[in-house]
mmCIF file of C-alpha atoms in Angstrom:
data_model
loop_
_atom_site.group_PDB
_atom_site.id
_atom_site.type_symbol
_atom_site.label_atom_id
_atom_site.label_comp_id
_atom_site.label_asym_id
_atom_site.label_seq_id
_atom_site.Cartn_x
_atom_site.Cartn_y
_atom_site.Cartn_z
ATOM 1 C CA MET A 1 -29.422 -10.495 1.359
ATOM 2 C CA PRO A 2 -26.433 -11.372 -0.821
ATOM 3 C CA THR A 3 -25.756 -15.084 -1.064
ATOM 4 C CA LYS A 4 -22.420 -16.685 -0.305
ATOM 5 C CA SER A 5 -21.754 -17.303 -4.002
ATOM 6 C CA ASN A 6 -22.493 -13.661 -4.851
ATOM 7 C CA THR A 7 -20.173 -12.501 -2.081
ATOM 8 C CA THR A 8 -17.432 -14.777 -3.408
ATOM 9 C CA GLN A 9 -17.887 -13.451 -6.941
ATOM 10 C CA ILE A 10 -17.736 -9.860 -5.709
ATOM 11 C CA HIS A 11 -14.549 -10.649 -3.785
ATOM 12 C CA ILE A 12 -12.964 -12.216 -6.879
ATOM 13 C CA VAL A 13 -13.875 -9.173 -8.970
ATOM 14 C CA ASP A 14 -12.434 -6.846 -6.295
ATOM 15 C CA GLN A 15 -9.195 -8.804 -6.218
ATOM 16 C CA ALA A 16 -8.997 -8.710 -10.013
ATOM 17 C CA ILE A 17 -9.476 -4.936 -9.988
ATOM 18 C CA VAL A 18 -6.749 -4.538 -7.365
ATOM 19 C CA LEU A 19 -4.395 -6.767 -9.359
ATOM 20 C CA PHE A 20 -5.050 -4.883 -12.604
ATOM 21 C CA SER A 21 -4.615 -1.480 -10.965
ATOM 22 C CA SER A 22 -1.329 -2.589 -9.373
ATOM 23 C CA LEU A 23 0.068 -3.182 -12.869
ATOM 24 C CA ARG A 24 0.278 0.576 -13.280
ATOM 25 C CA GLU A 25 1.412 1.169 -9.710
ATOM 26 C CA GLU A 26 3.011 4.544 -9.047
ATOM 27 C CA VAL A 27 5.636 6.894 -10.419
ATOM 28 C CA PRO A 28 6.584 10.361 -9.113
ATOM 29 C CA LYS A 29 4.644 13.422 -10.155
ATOM 30 C CA GLY A 30 5.656 14.479 -13.653
ATOM 31 C CA GLN A 31 7.236 11.113 -14.482
ATOM 32 C CA HIS A 32 4.257 10.062 -16.601
ATOM 33 C CA LYS A 33 5.126 12.709 -19.190
ATOM 34 C CA LEU A 34 8.723 11.511 -19.322
ATOM 35 C CA LEU A 35 7.644 7.892 -19.782
ATOM 36 C CA LEU A 36 5.247 8.923 -22.534
ATOM 37 C CA LEU A 37 8.119 10.724 -24.268
ATOM 38 C CA LEU A 38 10.419 7.709 -23.916
ATOM 39 C CA ALA A 39 7.693 5.416 -25.262
ATOM 40 C CA THR A 40 7.141 7.699 -28.261
ATOM 41 C CA LEU A 41 10.863 7.888 -29.006
ATOM 42 C CA SER A 42 11.115 4.111 -28.649
ATOM 43 C CA VAL A 43 8.361 3.573 -31.197
ATOM 44 C CA LEU A 44 10.119 5.891 -33.622
ATOM 45 C CA MET A 45 13.455 4.138 -33.144
ATOM 46 C CA ILE A 46 11.811 0.728 -33.610
ATOM 47 C CA ALA A 47 10.250 1.938 -36.859
ATOM 48 C CA HIS A 48 13.644 3.253 -38.018
ATOM 49 C CA ARG A 49 15.296 -0.032 -37.051
ATOM 50 C CA MET A 50 12.711 -2.062 -38.954
ATOM 51 C CA ALA A 51 13.121 0.132 -42.012
ATOM 52 C CA THR A 52 16.900 -0.283 -42.048
ATOM 53 C CA SER A 53 17.446 -3.790 -40.667
ATOM 54 C CA GLY A 54 14.175 -5.533 -41.446
ATOM 55 C CA VAL A 55 11.224 -6.539 -39.305
ATOM 56 C CA ALA A 56 12.405 -10.094 -38.556
ATOM 57 C CA ALA A 57 15.891 -9.034 -37.452
ATOM 58 C CA THR A 58 14.523 -6.195 -35.302
ATOM 59 C CA VAL A 59 12.024 -8.430 -33.508
ATOM 60 C CA ALA A 60 14.648 -11.147 -33.026
ATOM 61 C CA ASN A 61 17.128 -8.716 -31.485
ATOM 62 C CA LEU A 62 14.515 -7.202 -29.193
ATOM 63 C CA VAL A 63 13.336 -10.580 -27.932
ATOM 64 C CA ARG A 64 16.919 -11.654 -27.408
ATOM 65 C CA ASP A 65 18.188 -8.571 -25.567
ATOM 66 C CA LEU A 66 15.172 -6.948 -23.916
ATOM 67 C CA PRO A 67 13.827 -9.656 -21.517
ATOM 68 C CA PRO A 68 17.000 -10.063 -19.432
ATOM 69 C CA LEU A 69 17.521 -6.292 -19.256
ATOM 70 C CA ILE A 70 13.929 -5.727 -18.087
ATOM 71 C CA ILE A 71 14.149 -8.510 -15.507
ATOM 72 C CA LEU A 72 17.470 -7.244 -14.145
ATOM 73 C CA SER A 73 16.077 -3.709 -13.854
ATOM 74 C CA TRP A 74 12.920 -4.949 -12.112
ATOM 75 C CA GLY A 75 15.057 -6.678 -9.499
ATOM 76 C CA GLY A 76 17.172 -3.601 -8.857
ATOM 77 C CA GLY A 77 14.084 -1.387 -8.817
ATOM 78 C CA LEU A 78 12.338 -3.452 -6.137
ATOM 79 C CA LEU A 79 15.086 -2.740 -3.624
ATOM 80 C CA LEU A 80 15.284 0.924 -4.603
ATOM 81 C CA ALA A 81 11.535 1.178 -4.026
ATOM 82 C CA ALA A 82 12.100 -0.171 -0.518
ATOM 83 C CA GLY A 83 14.697 2.486 0.173
ATOM 84 C CA LYS A 84 17.584 0.006 -0.143
ATOM 85 C CA VAL A 85 20.017 -0.851 -2.908
ATOM 86 C CA ASP A 86 21.360 -4.097 -4.368
ATOM 87 C CA VAL A 87 24.551 -3.710 -6.383
ATOM 88 C CA SER A 88 25.281 -7.442 -6.310
ATOM 89 C CA ILE A 89 22.886 -8.193 -9.168
ATOM 90 C CA ALA A 90 25.622 -8.110 -11.838
ATOM 91 C CA GLY A 91 27.787 -10.527 -9.856
ATOM 92 C CA VAL A 92 24.817 -12.808 -9.205
ATOM 93 C CA ALA A 93 23.881 -12.761 -12.908
ATOM 94 C CA THR A 94 27.473 -13.649 -13.828
ATOM 95 C CA LEU A 95 27.844 -16.535 -11.389
ATOM 96 C CA CYS A 96 24.426 -18.024 -12.103
ATOM 97 C CA GLY A 97 24.963 -17.592 -15.846
ATOM 98 C CA ILE A 98 28.176 -19.610 -15.598
ATOM 99 C CA ILE A 99 26.428 -22.335 -13.596
ATOM 100 C CA PHE A 100 23.591 -22.313 -16.145
ATOM 101 C CA ALA A 101 26.021 -22.731 -19.048
ATOM 102 C CA ILE A 102 27.802 -25.627 -17.314
ATOM 103 C CA LEU A 103 24.535 -27.414 -16.610
ATOM 104 C CA THR A 104 23.328 -26.994 -20.188
ATOM 105 C CA GLN A 105 26.480 -28.724 -21.407
ATOM 106 C CA CYS A 106 25.897 -31.555 -18.961
ATOM 107 C CA LEU A 107 22.168 -31.903 -19.753
ATOM 108 C CA ASN A 108 22.185 -31.266 -23.530
ATOM 109 C CA ALA A 109 21.217 -27.631 -24.163
ATOM 110 C CA THR A 110 19.235 -28.375 -27.308
ATOM 111 C CA SER A 111 16.171 -29.462 -25.309
ATOM 112 C CA VAL A 112 13.734 -27.092 -23.635
ATOM 113 C CA PRO A 113 13.573 -29.223 -20.430
ATOM 114 C CA ALA A 114 17.345 -28.874 -20.115
ATOM 115 C CA LEU A 115 17.036 -25.099 -20.395
ATOM 116 C CA LEU A 116 14.271 -25.105 -17.809
ATOM 117 C CA ILE A 117 16.124 -27.309 -15.315
ATOM 118 C CA SER A 118 19.335 -25.312 -15.705
ATOM 119 C CA SER A 119 17.435 -22.052 -15.260
ATOM 120 C CA ILE A 120 15.693 -23.295 -12.116
ATOM 121 C CA ALA A 121 19.044 -24.299 -10.637
ATOM 122 C CA GLY A 122 20.465 -20.856 -11.396
ATOM 123 C CA VAL A 123 17.411 -19.104 -9.956
ATOM 124 C CA LEU A 124 17.615 -21.128 -6.745
ATOM 125 C CA LEU A 125 21.290 -20.215 -6.372
ATOM 126 C CA GLY A 126 20.509 -16.551 -7.001
ATOM 127 C CA GLY A 127 17.712 -16.667 -4.446
ATOM 128 C CA CYS A 128 20.085 -18.100 -1.845
ATOM 129 C CA ILE A 129 22.578 -15.315 -2.510
ATOM 130 C CA GLY A 130 19.732 -12.815 -2.183
ATOM 131 C CA VAL A 131 18.778 -14.310 1.175
ATOM 132 C CA ALA A 132 22.386 -13.789 2.313
ATOM 133 C CA ASN A 133 22.114 -10.135 1.275
ATOM 134 C CA GLY A 134 18.804 -9.822 3.071
ATOM 135 C CA TYR A 135 20.173 -11.370 6.234
ATOM 136 C CA LEU A 136 23.085 -8.938 6.340
ATOM 137 C CA VAL A 137 20.844 -5.916 5.731
ATOM 138 C CA ALA A 138 17.644 -6.858 7.575
ATOM 139 C CA ARG A 139 18.974 -8.852 10.508
ATOM 140 C CA ARG A 140 22.511 -7.556 10.987
ATOM 141 C CA ARG A 141 21.630 -3.960 9.968
ATOM 142 C CA ALA A 142 24.575 -3.756 7.573
ATOM 143 C CA PRO A 143 24.678 -0.857 5.082
ATOM 144 C CA PRO A 144 23.031 -2.216 1.903
ATOM 145 C CA LEU A 145 25.565 -0.632 -0.443
ATOM 146 C CA LEU A 146 28.576 -2.161 1.313
ATOM 147 C CA ALA A 147 27.004 -5.537 2.011
ATOM 148 C CA THR A 148 25.674 -6.125 -1.495
ATOM 149 C CA TRP A 149 28.853 -4.811 -3.121
ATOM 150 C CA ALA A 150 30.902 -7.311 -1.113
ATOM 151 C CA VAL A 151 28.565 -10.195 -1.985
ATOM 152 C CA GLY A 152 28.604 -9.221 -5.660
ATOM 153 C CA THR A 153 32.403 -9.023 -5.732
ATOM 154 C CA ILE A 154 32.671 -12.485 -4.188
ATOM 155 C CA ALA A 155 30.169 -13.795 -6.758
ATOM 156 C CA PHE A 156 32.317 -12.421 -9.599
ATOM 157 C CA SER A 157 35.400 -14.115 -8.138
ATOM 158 C CA ILE A 158 33.657 -17.459 -7.667
ATOM 159 C CA ALA A 159 32.332 -17.264 -11.232
ATOM 160 C CA GLY A 160 35.883 -16.826 -12.537
ATOM 161 C CA ALA A 161 37.151 -19.777 -10.510
ATOM 162 C CA VAL A 162 34.273 -22.006 -11.615
ATOM 163 C CA ALA A 163 34.748 -21.103 -15.290
ATOM 164 C CA ALA A 164 38.494 -21.812 -15.129
ATOM 165 C CA PHE A 165 37.898 -25.152 -13.394
ATOM 166 C CA ALA A 166 35.228 -26.156 -15.920
ATOM 167 C CA ASN A 167 37.569 -25.293 -18.796
ATOM 168 C CA LYS A 168 40.270 -27.516 -17.310
ATOM 169 C CA GLN A 169 37.739 -30.342 -17.174
ATOM 170 C CA GLY A 170 37.312 -30.077 -20.951
ATOM 171 C CA MET A 171 34.079 -28.086 -21.194
ATOM 172 C CA LEU A 172 33.520 -25.858 -24.224
ATOM 173 C CA GLY A 173 34.689 -22.274 -23.742
ATOM 174 C CA SER A 174 37.716 -20.665 -22.183
ATOM 175 C CA THR A 175 39.071 -19.878 -18.741
ATOM 176 C CA ALA A 176 36.751 -16.843 -18.625
ATOM 177 C CA SER A 177 33.619 -18.118 -20.390
ATOM 178 C CA ILE A 178 31.467 -21.194 -20.929
ATOM 179 C CA THR A 179 29.812 -21.858 -24.287
ATOM 180 C CA LEU A 180 26.269 -23.150 -24.684
ATOM 181 C CA PRO A 181 26.334 -25.930 -27.311
ATOM 182 C CA GLY A 182 23.533 -26.589 -29.740
ATOM 183 C CA LEU A 183 21.902 -23.173 -29.523
ATOM 184 C CA ILE A 184 23.174 -21.635 -32.764
ATOM 185 C CA PRO A 185 21.331 -19.869 -34.292
ATOM 186 C CA VAL A 186 19.455 -18.937 -31.140
ATOM 187 C CA PHE A 187 16.966 -16.300 -32.194
ATOM 188 C CA SER A 188 17.291 -16.320 -35.938
ATOM 189 C CA HIS A 189 15.144 -19.232 -37.079
ATOM 190 C CA THR A 190 14.036 -21.286 -34.064
ATOM 191 C CA ALA A 191 11.054 -20.363 -31.910
ATOM 192 C CA LYS A 192 11.671 -22.112 -28.607
ATOM 193 C CA GLU A 193 14.068 -19.471 -27.310
ATOM 194 C CA PHE A 194 11.552 -16.750 -28.198
ATOM 195 C CA TYR A 195 8.881 -18.440 -26.145
ATOM 196 C CA PHE A 196 11.287 -19.254 -23.324
ATOM 197 C CA SER A 197 12.330 -15.604 -22.911
ATOM 198 C CA LEU A 198 8.781 -14.279 -23.106
ATOM 199 C CA PHE A 199 7.622 -16.955 -20.660
ATOM 200 C CA ALA A 200 10.377 -15.932 -18.215
ATOM 201 C CA VAL A 201 9.307 -12.264 -18.316
ATOM 202 C CA ALA A 202 5.666 -13.231 -17.842
ATOM 203 C CA VAL A 203 6.482 -15.435 -14.849
ATOM 204 C CA VAL A 204 8.457 -12.662 -13.141
ATOM 205 C CA ALA A 205 5.767 -10.053 -13.832
ATOM 206 C CA VAL A 206 2.963 -12.281 -12.540
ATOM 207 C CA THR A 207 5.001 -13.165 -9.447
ATOM 208 C CA VAL A 208 5.623 -9.516 -8.616
ATOM 209 C CA LEU A 209 1.957 -8.659 -9.122
ATOM 210 C CA VAL A 210 0.364 -11.646 -7.395
ATOM 211 C CA PHE A 211 2.562 -11.416 -4.321
ATOM 212 C CA ARG A 212 2.339 -7.609 -4.441
ATOM 213 C CA LEU A 213 6.089 -7.238 -4.117
ATOM 214 C CA GLY A 214 6.025 -3.768 -5.652
ATOM 215 C CA TRP A 215 3.391 -2.660 -3.142
ATOM 216 C CA LEU A 216 5.397 -4.077 -0.220
ATOM 217 C CA ALA A 217 8.569 -2.385 -1.454
ATOM 218 C CA ARG A 218 6.779 0.946 -1.860
ATOM 219 C CA LEU A 219 5.281 0.615 1.603
ATOM 220 C CA LEU A 220 8.680 0.146 3.237
ATOM 221 C CA GLY A 221 10.298 2.856 1.161
ATOM 222 C CA SER A 222 7.635 5.470 1.794
ATOM 223 C CA ASN A 223 7.053 4.906 5.497
ATOM 224 C CA GLU A 224 9.062 2.086 7.066
ATOM 225 C CA ALA A 225 8.450 3.320 10.607
ATOM 226 C CA GLY A 226 4.717 3.394 9.967
ATOM 227 C CA ALA A 227 4.874 -0.140 8.587
ATOM 228 C CA VAL A 228 6.631 -1.335 11.737
ATOM 229 C CA TYR A 229 4.089 0.315 14.026
ATOM 230 C CA SER A 230 1.282 -1.156 11.910
ATOM 231 C CA GLY A 231 2.539 -4.655 12.638
ATOM 232 C CA PHE A 232 4.273 -5.522 9.371
ATOM 233 C CA PHE A 233 7.205 -7.909 9.599
ATOM 234 C CA THR A 234 9.652 -5.591 7.855
ATOM 235 C CA GLU A 235 12.634 -7.907 8.269
ATOM 236 C CA ARG A 236 10.704 -10.729 6.623
ATOM 237 C CA VAL A 237 9.645 -8.459 3.786
ATOM 238 C CA LEU A 238 13.228 -7.293 3.221
ATOM 239 C CA LEU A 239 14.435 -10.895 3.135
ATOM 240 C CA LEU A 240 11.736 -11.641 0.575
ATOM 241 C CA LEU A 241 12.686 -8.642 -1.575
ATOM 242 C CA PHE A 242 16.410 -9.425 -1.512
ATOM 243 C CA ALA A 243 15.726 -13.089 -2.304
ATOM 244 C CA THR A 244 13.522 -12.019 -5.208
ATOM 245 C CA SER A 245 16.177 -9.613 -6.468
ATOM 246 C CA GLY A 246 18.806 -12.374 -6.384
ATOM 247 C CA ALA A 247 16.540 -14.868 -8.139
ATOM 248 C CA ILE A 248 15.589 -12.309 -10.785
ATOM 249 C CA ALA A 249 19.248 -11.418 -11.391
ATOM 250 C CA ALA A 250 20.050 -15.117 -11.787
ATOM 251 C CA LEU A 251 17.264 -15.558 -14.336
ATOM 252 C CA ALA A 252 18.557 -12.523 -16.227
ATOM 253 C CA GLY A 253 22.012 -14.103 -16.302
ATOM 254 C CA CYS A 254 20.529 -17.285 -17.796
ATOM 255 C CA LEU A 255 18.669 -15.323 -20.480
ATOM 256 C CA PHE A 256 21.780 -13.281 -21.312
ATOM 257 C CA ALA A 257 23.646 -16.575 -21.777
ATOM 258 C CA ILE A 258 20.948 -17.964 -24.082
ATOM 259 C CA GLY A 259 20.968 -14.800 -26.180
ATOM 260 C CA THR A 260 24.733 -14.694 -26.692
ATOM 261 C CA TRP A 261 25.393 -18.483 -26.806
ATOM 262 C CA THR A 262 27.902 -18.081 -23.998
ATOM 263 C CA SER A 263 28.282 -16.923 -20.418
ATOM 264 C CA SER A 264 31.328 -14.826 -19.644
ATOM 265 C CA THR A 265 32.814 -13.759 -16.337
ATOM 266 C CA THR A 266 33.205 -10.180 -17.591
ATOM 267 C CA MET A 267 30.169 -9.503 -19.796
ATOM 268 C CA HIS A 268 27.973 -8.204 -16.922
ATOM 269 C CA ALA A 269 30.510 -5.939 -15.227
ATOM 270 C CA GLY A 270 28.838 -2.569 -14.649
ATOM 271 C CA LYS A 271 25.348 -3.767 -15.587
ATOM 272 C CA GLU A 272 24.128 -3.168 -12.051
ATOM 273 C CA MET A 273 24.534 0.588 -12.502
ATOM 274 C CA ILE A 274 22.756 0.452 -15.865
ATOM 275 C CA ALA A 275 19.887 -1.507 -14.308
ATOM 276 C CA LEU A 276 19.570 0.944 -11.419
ATOM 277 C CA ALA A 277 19.666 3.927 -13.785
ATOM 278 C CA ILE A 278 16.954 2.316 -15.900
ATOM 279 C CA ALA A 279 14.857 1.738 -12.772
ATOM 280 C CA VAL A 280 15.183 5.380 -11.715
ATOM 281 C CA LEU A 281 14.386 6.618 -15.213
ATOM 282 C CA GLY A 282 11.356 4.329 -15.159
ATOM 283 C CA GLY A 283 9.884 5.973 -12.074
ATOM 284 C CA THR A 284 11.660 4.362 -9.133
ATOM 285 C CA VAL A 285 12.891 6.787 -6.472
ATOM 286 C CA MET A 286 16.277 6.257 -4.810
ATOM 287 C CA SER A 287 14.848 7.082 -1.392
ATOM 288 C CA GLY A 288 12.004 4.604 -1.897
ATOM 289 C CA GLY A 289 8.237 4.724 -2.198
ATOM 290 C CA TYR A 290 7.746 4.364 -5.983
ATOM 291 C CA PHE A 291 7.937 1.407 -8.350
ATOM 292 C CA SER A 292 6.336 0.641 -11.719
ATOM 293 C CA LEU A 293 6.778 -2.477 -13.820
ATOM 294 C CA ILE A 294 5.552 -0.691 -16.928
ATOM 295 C CA GLY A 295 7.699 2.395 -16.340
ATOM 296 C CA ILE A 296 10.873 0.343 -15.910
ATOM 297 C CA SER A 297 10.012 -1.713 -19.005
ATOM 298 C CA ILE A 298 9.643 1.427 -21.123
ATOM 299 C CA SER A 299 12.923 2.792 -19.796
ATOM 300 C CA ALA A 300 14.712 -0.502 -20.510
ATOM 301 C CA LEU A 301 13.364 -0.551 -24.059
ATOM 302 C CA PHE A 302 14.586 2.994 -24.626
ATOM 303 C CA TRP A 303 18.065 2.148 -23.302
ATOM 304 C CA LEU A 304 18.277 -0.945 -25.491
ATOM 305 C CA LEU A 305 17.261 0.985 -28.590
ATOM 306 C CA LEU A 306 19.946 3.545 -27.788
ATOM 307 C CA THR A 307 22.503 0.744 -27.805
ATOM 308 C CA TYR A 308 21.289 -0.318 -31.246
ATOM 309 C CA LEU A 309 21.438 3.287 -32.452
ATOM 310 C CA PHE A 310 25.012 3.893 -31.298
ATOM 311 C CA THR A 311 26.505 0.461 -31.986
ATOM 312 C CA GLY A 312 29.187 0.836 -34.612
ATOM 313 C CA THR A 313 29.059 4.618 -34.398
ATOM 314 C CA SER A 314 32.360 6.460 -34.415
ATOM 315 C CA THR A 315 33.128 10.145 -34.235
ATOM 316 C CA GLY A 316 36.467 9.745 -35.964
ATOM 317 C CA MET A 317 38.181 11.242 -32.932
ATOM 318 C CA GLY A 318 38.968 7.974 -31.153
ATOM 319 C CA VAL A 319 35.769 7.977 -29.132
ATOM 320 C CA GLU A 320 34.363 4.462 -28.797
ATOM 321 C CA ASP A 321 30.722 3.765 -29.513
ATOM 322 C CA GLY A 322 30.210 2.507 -25.949
ATOM 323 C CA ARG A 323 31.328 5.855 -24.566
ATOM 324 C CA ILE A 324 29.028 7.686 -26.970
ATOM 325 C CA LEU A 325 26.144 5.553 -25.727
ATOM 326 C CA SER A 326 27.028 6.141 -22.074
ATOM 327 C CA ALA A 327 27.388 9.865 -22.664
ATOM 328 C CA ALA A 328 24.016 10.037 -24.436
ATOM 329 C CA PHE A 329 22.263 8.165 -21.648
ATOM 330 C CA ALA A 330 24.047 10.226 -18.991
ATOM 331 C CA GLY A 331 22.995 13.411 -20.750
ATOM 332 C CA LEU A 332 19.404 12.259 -20.681
ATOM 333 C CA ILE A 333 19.702 11.516 -16.960
ATOM 334 C CA ILE A 334 21.042 15.025 -16.322
ATOM 335 C CA VAL A 335 18.116 16.561 -18.201
ATOM 336 C CA VAL A 336 15.693 14.435 -16.198
ATOM 337 C CA CYS A 337 17.400 15.390 -12.941
ATOM 338 C CA TYR A 338 17.140 19.062 -13.873
ATOM 339 C CA THR A 339 13.456 18.900 -14.780
ATOM 340 C CA LEU A 340 12.227 16.319 -12.250
ATOM 341 C CA GLY A 341 14.856 16.570 -9.529
ATOM 342 C CA ARG A 342 12.466 17.150 -6.631
ATOM 343 C CA SER A 343 10.229 14.291 -7.701
ATOM 344 C CA LEU A 344 13.114 11.885 -8.250
ATOM 345 C CA SER A 345 14.539 12.676 -4.826
ATOM 346 C CA GLY A 346 11.304 11.624 -3.187
ATOM 347 C CA GLU A 347 10.504 15.064 -1.787
ATOM 348 C CA PHE A 348 6.933 14.592 -3.023
ATOM 349 C CA ARG A 349 5.758 11.315 -1.584
ATOM 350 C CA THR A 350 2.568 9.332 -1.177
ATOM 351 C CA ILE A 351 2.152 7.573 2.155
ATOM 352 C CA HIS A 352 0.586 4.200 1.541
ATOM 353 C CA SER A 353 -2.018 3.054 4.025
ATOM 354 C CA ALA A 354 -1.887 -0.440 5.455
ATOM 355 C CA ASP A 355 -3.884 -3.139 3.706
ATOM 356 C CA GLU A 356 -5.768 -5.203 6.233
ATOM 357 C CA THR A 357 -6.130 -8.089 3.796
ATOM 358 C CA ASN A 358 -2.433 -8.393 3.003
ATOM 359 C CA PRO A 359 -1.175 -11.820 4.075
ATOM 360 C CA THR A 360 2.278 -10.490 5.088
ATOM 361 C CA ARG A 361 0.793 -8.351 7.828
#
């Protein structure tokens, strides 16, 4: 007869195995090969970058730019995995980044507690905006694309008004941006911003894994009707996912502000489409049912390295480097769509069985 302590230990081990296996989660059939290719190319580009720019500069740039991009893509991917879409994430990141920059000026941005308090305030605001999105979609049955686009547009407008008002009150910056004082140089010689960014990514990853948000999103996206008939509170889960997406977008906006020493009302325009494209390239399916933290992270790293590769590149024909980058990434997407189109569309799908131990049931 197993004792109570042995049973408890076995249960803890089982939960640990489930948590570890959920780190991999799921990507469509054939997507593993693509992710392996992207990872290999990323390693080669990192090696090239280190050889040309130096190890310290390469690591500093990656730690500065990669965490917010990964976090933003995770947030967009969660809703895609649930069969929904959130295009307000760029607007949320902009508004919360502006609020973050204002608070850092008020609280003295040179201290880590000030960064933490300002970030928490931005995350709470982003979560509230996400709840508003979730209410419109889950409770009022509004089309996710229209509802989240409207909320994101309003967030952009409010961010512009707040920045202009703060500038009139004498805060550092302009009518379209707020500067973070005391953070220069941010990632060159000081370590606290390194640790802060890595800590933020770790917190988001652990939150998604512990609360099994990816699993819940995949469940709704793969078989929402089955989830309803099984007794899952789908409206509650959607509210949770939208709130998480808003909070994650807000945190990304704070990290973008730390990395660039400023938060602008225009710097995140269009980033929602980049984040969604990264999520799809990382194994998320537009129709729902698939989501992978690792896959999205690899895809985000590849995109970021492409930006480094094409920055400052010119064809001599008047083509800007940003357009070269967009064209290169778009070309890759077309190749992926051609080779993995049926998988990316969700035609091949795994139906996830209900988990009797899940607390959201």
